[in-house]
Amino acid sequence: MALLEKWQQLAYDERRSNEQMQLFWADYFDKETSVYEKLLDDPDTVVTGTVKELADKYGLSILEMTGFLDGINDSLKEANPIDTMEEDTVVNLGFDKELLYYNMVGAKAEWLYGLEQWDNILTEERRKELYKQQKQSTTIVKEEKIYPNDPCPCGSGKKYKKCCGKNK
């Protein structure tokens, strides 16, 4: 069984109580934050190694490192083979700074996009722009309803029901 599948079984184990799951995720998020703090301290260095080497380097279990790699994968310049990786698979943590910030906002991971290390990486203005872009990307905008007696949006000057609404 691939590491990702084992991680998913552990992380989403339905046999555990809500309290056990909350403790599990709180512990994982603390460890995840620690790894991101180290990565963001030197954002231009691309960290590489096997899954096991990186787990040892950051003080994580193999499965916790798998979860971390799964979480950061969409923000990497070169994606890792998440679905098939094993302990000896060589992976990289070369992330796109703006994409990582954007994805952290999308994941509602305030504890990560709020890290002070971001102050030295992206300007406050740029972070606000990325935040706004991400939030707008998930906003559903309903088109204004056109009623039969409204002016036709095509600009003909006719009522909608006598113009473009005629065939509908």
PDB file of C-alpha atoms in Angstrom:
ATOM      1  CA  MET A   1       0.000   0.000   0.000  1.00  0.00           C
ATOM      2  CA  ALA A   2       1.378   3.403  -0.995  1.00  0.00           C
ATOM      3  CA  LEU A   3       2.221   5.921   1.717  1.00  0.00           C
ATOM      4  CA  LEU A   4      -0.528   8.334   0.690  1.00  0.00           C
ATOM      5  CA  GLU A   5      -3.184   5.666   1.159  1.00  0.00           C
ATOM      6  CA  LYS A   6      -1.797   4.816   4.611  1.00  0.00           C
ATOM      7  CA  TRP A   7      -1.781   8.517   5.542  1.00  0.00           C
ATOM      8  CA  GLN A   8      -5.383   8.927   4.429  1.00  0.00           C
ATOM      9  CA  GLN A   9      -6.469   5.897   6.466  1.00  0.00           C
ATOM     10  CA  LEU A  10      -4.750   7.353   9.534  1.00  0.00           C
ATOM     11  CA  ALA A  11      -5.875  10.947   9.040  1.00  0.00           C
ATOM     12  CA  TYR A  12      -9.505  10.163   8.266  1.00  0.00           C
ATOM     13  CA  ASP A  13     -10.059   7.136  10.509  1.00  0.00           C
ATOM     14  CA  GLU A  14     -13.806   7.081  11.148  1.00  0.00           C
ATOM     15  CA  ARG A  15     -13.405   4.705  14.090  1.00  0.00           C
ATOM     16  CA  ARG A  16     -11.866   7.454  16.209  1.00  0.00           C
ATOM     17  CA  SER A  17     -13.993   9.837  18.246  1.00  0.00           C
ATOM     18  CA  ASN A  18     -14.273  13.532  17.416  1.00  0.00           C
ATOM     19  CA  GLU A  19     -12.063  14.299  20.407  1.00  0.00           C
ATOM     20  CA  GLN A  20      -9.380  11.871  19.215  1.00  0.00           C
ATOM     21  CA  MET A  21      -9.504  13.372  15.719  1.00  0.00           C
ATOM     22  CA  GLN A  22      -9.217  16.914  17.089  1.00  0.00           C
ATOM     23  CA  LEU A  23      -6.159  15.912  19.123  1.00  0.00           C
ATOM     24  CA  PHE A  24      -4.633  14.174  16.105  1.00  0.00           C
ATOM     25  CA  TRP A  25      -5.093  17.220  13.853  1.00  0.00           C
ATOM     26  CA  ALA A  26      -3.954  19.715  16.510  1.00  0.00           C
ATOM     27  CA  ASP A  27      -0.740  17.742  16.917  1.00  0.00           C
ATOM     28  CA  TYR A  28      -0.262  17.471  13.150  1.00  0.00           C
ATOM     29  CA  PHE A  29      -0.902  21.194  12.587  1.00  0.00           C
ATOM     30  CA  ASP A  30       1.717  22.086  15.218  1.00  0.00           C
ATOM     31  CA  LYS A  31       4.270  19.916  13.417  1.00  0.00           C
ATOM     32  CA  GLU A  32       3.215  21.254  10.009  1.00  0.00           C
ATOM     33  CA  THR A  33       3.641  24.837  11.262  1.00  0.00           C
ATOM     34  CA  SER A  34       7.148  24.035  12.467  1.00  0.00           C
ATOM     35  CA  VAL A  35       8.134  22.677   9.041  1.00  0.00           C
ATOM     36  CA  TYR A  36       6.701  25.719   7.254  1.00  0.00           C
ATOM     37  CA  GLU A  37       8.533  28.079   9.608  1.00  0.00           C
ATOM     38  CA  LYS A  38      11.820  26.411   8.643  1.00  0.00           C
ATOM     39  CA  LEU A  39      11.014  26.396   4.922  1.00  0.00           C
ATOM     40  CA  LEU A  40       9.907  30.034   4.939  1.00  0.00           C
ATOM     41  CA  ASP A  41      13.037  31.125   6.824  1.00  0.00           C
ATOM     42  CA  ASP A  42      14.979  30.259   3.648  1.00  0.00           C
ATOM     43  CA  PRO A  43      12.367  30.251   0.853  1.00  0.00           C
ATOM     44  CA  ASP A  44      14.846  30.245  -2.039  1.00  0.00           C
ATOM     45  CA  THR A  45      16.556  26.993  -1.040  1.00  0.00           C
ATOM     46  CA  VAL A  46      14.934  23.944  -2.615  1.00  0.00           C
ATOM     47  CA  VAL A  47      14.948  21.159  -0.041  1.00  0.00           C
ATOM     48  CA  THR A  48      15.251  17.675  -1.536  1.00  0.00           C
ATOM     49  CA  GLY A  49      15.675  14.173  -0.182  1.00  0.00           C
ATOM     50  CA  THR A  50      13.832  10.929   0.261  1.00  0.00           C
ATOM     51  CA  VAL A  51      10.572  10.944   2.165  1.00  0.00           C
ATOM     52  CA  LYS A  52      12.371   9.260   5.076  1.00  0.00           C
ATOM     53  CA  GLU A  53      15.263  11.761   5.053  1.00  0.00           C
ATOM     54  CA  LEU A  54      12.868  14.721   5.113  1.00  0.00           C
ATOM     55  CA  ALA A  55      10.762  13.122   7.841  1.00  0.00           C
ATOM     56  CA  ASP A  56      13.922  12.706   9.957  1.00  0.00           C
ATOM     57  CA  LYS A  57      15.116  16.225   9.143  1.00  0.00           C
ATOM     58  CA  TYR A  58      11.861  17.820  10.307  1.00  0.00           C
ATOM     59  CA  GLY A  59      11.091  15.447  13.182  1.00  0.00           C
ATOM     60  CA  LEU A  60       8.017  13.875  11.600  1.00  0.00           C
ATOM     61  CA  SER A  61       6.911  10.304  11.171  1.00  0.00           C
ATOM     62  CA  ILE A  62       6.928   8.920   7.634  1.00  0.00           C
ATOM     63  CA  LEU A  63       3.132   9.242   7.457  1.00  0.00           C
ATOM     64  CA  GLU A  64       3.149  12.798   8.836  1.00  0.00           C
ATOM     65  CA  MET A  65       5.716  13.717   6.174  1.00  0.00           C
ATOM     66  CA  THR A  66       3.436  12.116   3.598  1.00  0.00           C
ATOM     67  CA  GLY A  67       0.572  14.300   4.814  1.00  0.00           C
ATOM     68  CA  PHE A  68       2.803  17.359   4.612  1.00  0.00           C
ATOM     69  CA  LEU A  69       3.896  16.468   1.073  1.00  0.00           C
ATOM     70  CA  ASP A  70       0.283  15.934   0.076  1.00  0.00           C
ATOM     71  CA  GLY A  71      -0.622  19.364   1.428  1.00  0.00           C
ATOM     72  CA  ILE A  72       2.200  21.292  -0.246  1.00  0.00           C
ATOM     73  CA  ASN A  73       2.176  19.415  -3.564  1.00  0.00           C
ATOM     74  CA  ASP A  74      -0.177  21.833  -5.382  1.00  0.00           C
ATOM     75  CA  SER A  75       2.156  24.709  -4.456  1.00  0.00           C
ATOM     76  CA  LEU A  76       5.353  23.141  -5.768  1.00  0.00           C
ATOM     77  CA  LYS A  77       7.119  24.240  -8.932  1.00  0.00           C
ATOM     78  CA  GLU A  78       7.603  20.547  -9.737  1.00  0.00           C
ATOM     79  CA  ALA A  79       4.998  18.182  -8.275  1.00  0.00           C
ATOM     80  CA  ASN A  80       6.060  15.073  -6.387  1.00  0.00           C
ATOM     81  CA  PRO A  81       4.693  11.595  -7.258  1.00  0.00           C
ATOM     82  CA  ILE A  82       2.348  11.669  -4.261  1.00  0.00           C
ATOM     83  CA  ASP A  83       0.179   8.715  -5.302  1.00  0.00           C
ATOM     84  CA  THR A  84       3.060   6.278  -5.724  1.00  0.00           C
ATOM     85  CA  MET A  85       5.790   7.511  -3.377  1.00  0.00           C
ATOM     86  CA  GLU A  86       7.422   5.270  -0.808  1.00  0.00           C
ATOM     87  CA  GLU A  87       9.976   5.964   1.950  1.00  0.00           C
ATOM     88  CA  ASP A  88      12.872   5.932  -0.498  1.00  0.00           C
ATOM     89  CA  THR A  89      11.229   8.163  -3.134  1.00  0.00           C
ATOM     90  CA  VAL A  90      13.215  11.346  -3.738  1.00  0.00           C
ATOM     91  CA  VAL A  91      10.995  14.411  -3.375  1.00  0.00           C
ATOM     92  CA  ASN A  92      11.491  18.166  -3.406  1.00  0.00           C
ATOM     93  CA  LEU A  93       9.966  21.091  -1.544  1.00  0.00           C
ATOM     94  CA  GLY A  94      10.670  23.780  -4.169  1.00  0.00           C
ATOM     95  CA  PHE A  95       7.547  25.883  -3.778  1.00  0.00           C
ATOM     96  CA  ASP A  96       6.163  28.873  -5.641  1.00  0.00           C
ATOM     97  CA  LYS A  97       5.916  31.525  -2.920  1.00  0.00           C
ATOM     98  CA  GLU A  98       2.792  33.267  -4.169  1.00  0.00           C
ATOM     99  CA  LEU A  99       1.026  30.030  -5.015  1.00  0.00           C
ATOM    100  CA  LEU A 100       1.817  28.613  -1.579  1.00  0.00           C
ATOM    101  CA  TYR A 101       0.383  31.691   0.137  1.00  0.00           C
ATOM    102  CA  TYR A 102      -2.676  31.613  -2.148  1.00  0.00           C
ATOM    103  CA  ASN A 103      -3.280  27.911  -1.415  1.00  0.00           C
ATOM    104  CA  MET A 104      -2.871  28.434   2.329  1.00  0.00           C
ATOM    105  CA  VAL A 105      -5.599  31.077   2.164  1.00  0.00           C
ATOM    106  CA  GLY A 106      -7.750  28.669   0.151  1.00  0.00           C
ATOM    107  CA  ALA A 107      -7.253  25.975   2.794  1.00  0.00           C
ATOM    108  CA  LYS A 108      -8.314  28.484   5.457  1.00  0.00           C
ATOM    109  CA  ALA A 109      -4.995  27.759   7.200  1.00  0.00           C
ATOM    110  CA  GLU A 110      -4.663  31.097   8.982  1.00  0.00           C
ATOM    111  CA  TRP A 111      -2.006  29.631  11.282  1.00  0.00           C
ATOM    112  CA  LEU A 112       0.139  29.181   8.146  1.00  0.00           C
ATOM    113  CA  TYR A 113      -0.573  32.224   5.991  1.00  0.00           C
ATOM    114  CA  GLY A 114      -0.334  34.307   9.159  1.00  0.00           C
ATOM    115  CA  LEU A 115       3.251  33.218   9.935  1.00  0.00           C
ATOM    116  CA  GLU A 116       5.603  36.157  10.478  1.00  0.00           C
ATOM    117  CA  GLN A 117       8.065  34.692   7.944  1.00  0.00           C
ATOM    118  CA  TRP A 118       5.758  35.897   5.182  1.00  0.00           C
ATOM    119  CA  ASP A 119       6.709  39.490   6.090  1.00  0.00           C
ATOM    120  CA  ASN A 120      10.160  38.890   4.572  1.00  0.00           C
ATOM    121  CA  ILE A 121       8.856  37.053   1.506  1.00  0.00           C
ATOM    122  CA  LEU A 122       5.828  38.947   0.200  1.00  0.00           C
ATOM    123  CA  THR A 123       4.853  42.560   0.797  1.00  0.00           C
ATOM    124  CA  GLU A 124       1.747  43.180   2.848  1.00  0.00           C
ATOM    125  CA  GLU A 125       0.110  44.663  -0.240  1.00  0.00           C
ATOM    126  CA  ARG A 126       0.848  41.553  -2.322  1.00  0.00           C
ATOM    127  CA  ARG A 127      -0.451  39.258   0.422  1.00  0.00           C
ATOM    128  CA  LYS A 128      -3.680  41.281   0.512  1.00  0.00           C
ATOM    129  CA  GLU A 129      -3.996  40.981  -3.283  1.00  0.00           C
ATOM    130  CA  LEU A 130      -3.456  37.210  -3.180  1.00  0.00           C
ATOM    131  CA  TYR A 131      -5.919  36.883  -0.299  1.00  0.00           C
ATOM    132  CA  LYS A 132      -8.531  38.860  -2.228  1.00  0.00           C
ATOM    133  CA  GLN A 133      -7.922  36.870  -5.438  1.00  0.00           C
ATOM    134  CA  GLN A 134      -8.327  33.588  -3.612  1.00  0.00           C
ATOM    135  CA  LYS A 135     -11.525  34.663  -1.864  1.00  0.00           C
ATOM    136  CA  GLN A 136     -13.003  35.984  -5.120  1.00  0.00           C
ATOM    137  CA  SER A 137     -12.192  32.722  -6.882  1.00  0.00           C
ATOM    138  CA  THR A 138     -14.687  30.928  -4.636  1.00  0.00           C
ATOM    139  CA  THR A 139     -17.410  33.575  -4.740  1.00  0.00           C
ATOM    140  CA  ILE A 140     -20.454  32.660  -6.791  1.00  0.00           C
ATOM    141  CA  VAL A 141     -21.911  35.589  -8.707  1.00  0.00           C
ATOM    142  CA  LYS A 142     -25.486  35.163  -9.858  1.00  0.00           C
ATOM    143  CA  GLU A 143     -26.361  36.842 -13.100  1.00  0.00           C
ATOM    144  CA  GLU A 144     -29.075  39.441 -12.877  1.00  0.00           C
ATOM    145  CA  LYS A 145     -32.415  38.004 -13.972  1.00  0.00           C
ATOM    146  CA  ILE A 146     -33.888  39.471 -17.138  1.00  0.00           C
ATOM    147  CA  TYR A 147     -37.654  39.852 -17.115  1.00  0.00           C
ATOM    148  CA  PRO A 148     -39.778  39.867 -20.309  1.00  0.00           C
ATOM    149  CA  ASN A 149     -40.514  43.606 -20.196  1.00  0.00           C
ATOM    150  CA  ASP A 150     -36.892  44.645 -19.450  1.00  0.00           C
ATOM    151  CA  PRO A 151     -34.849  46.255 -22.229  1.00  0.00           C
ATOM    152  CA  CYS A 152     -32.974  43.578 -24.157  1.00  0.00           C
ATOM    153  CA  PRO A 153     -29.333  43.268 -23.022  1.00  0.00           C
ATOM    154  CA  CYS A 154     -28.215  43.051 -26.673  1.00  0.00           C
ATOM    155  CA  GLY A 155     -28.792  46.817 -26.959  1.00  0.00           C
ATOM    156  CA  SER A 156     -31.476  46.736 -29.671  1.00  0.00           C
ATOM    157  CA  GLY A 157     -33.802  48.983 -27.677  1.00  0.00           C
ATOM    158  CA  LYS A 158     -36.610  46.414 -27.855  1.00  0.00           C
ATOM    159  CA  LYS A 159     -38.152  44.653 -24.912  1.00  0.00           C
ATOM    160  CA  TYR A 160     -36.456  41.357 -24.105  1.00  0.00           C
ATOM    161  CA  LYS A 161     -39.630  39.353 -24.885  1.00  0.00           C
ATOM    162  CA  LYS A 162     -39.770  40.850 -28.413  1.00  0.00           C
ATOM    163  CA  CYS A 163     -36.053  40.375 -29.105  1.00  0.00           C
ATOM    164  CA  CYS A 164     -33.598  37.815 -27.735  1.00  0.00           C
ATOM    165  CA  GLY A 165     -36.173  36.338 -25.354  1.00  0.00           C
ATOM    166  CA  LYS A 166     -38.484  35.458 -28.236  1.00  0.00           C
ATOM    167  CA  ASN A 167     -36.904  32.076 -28.937  1.00  0.00           C
ATOM    168  CA  LYS A 168     -36.681  30.991 -25.323  1.00  0.00           C
TER     169      LYS A 168
END
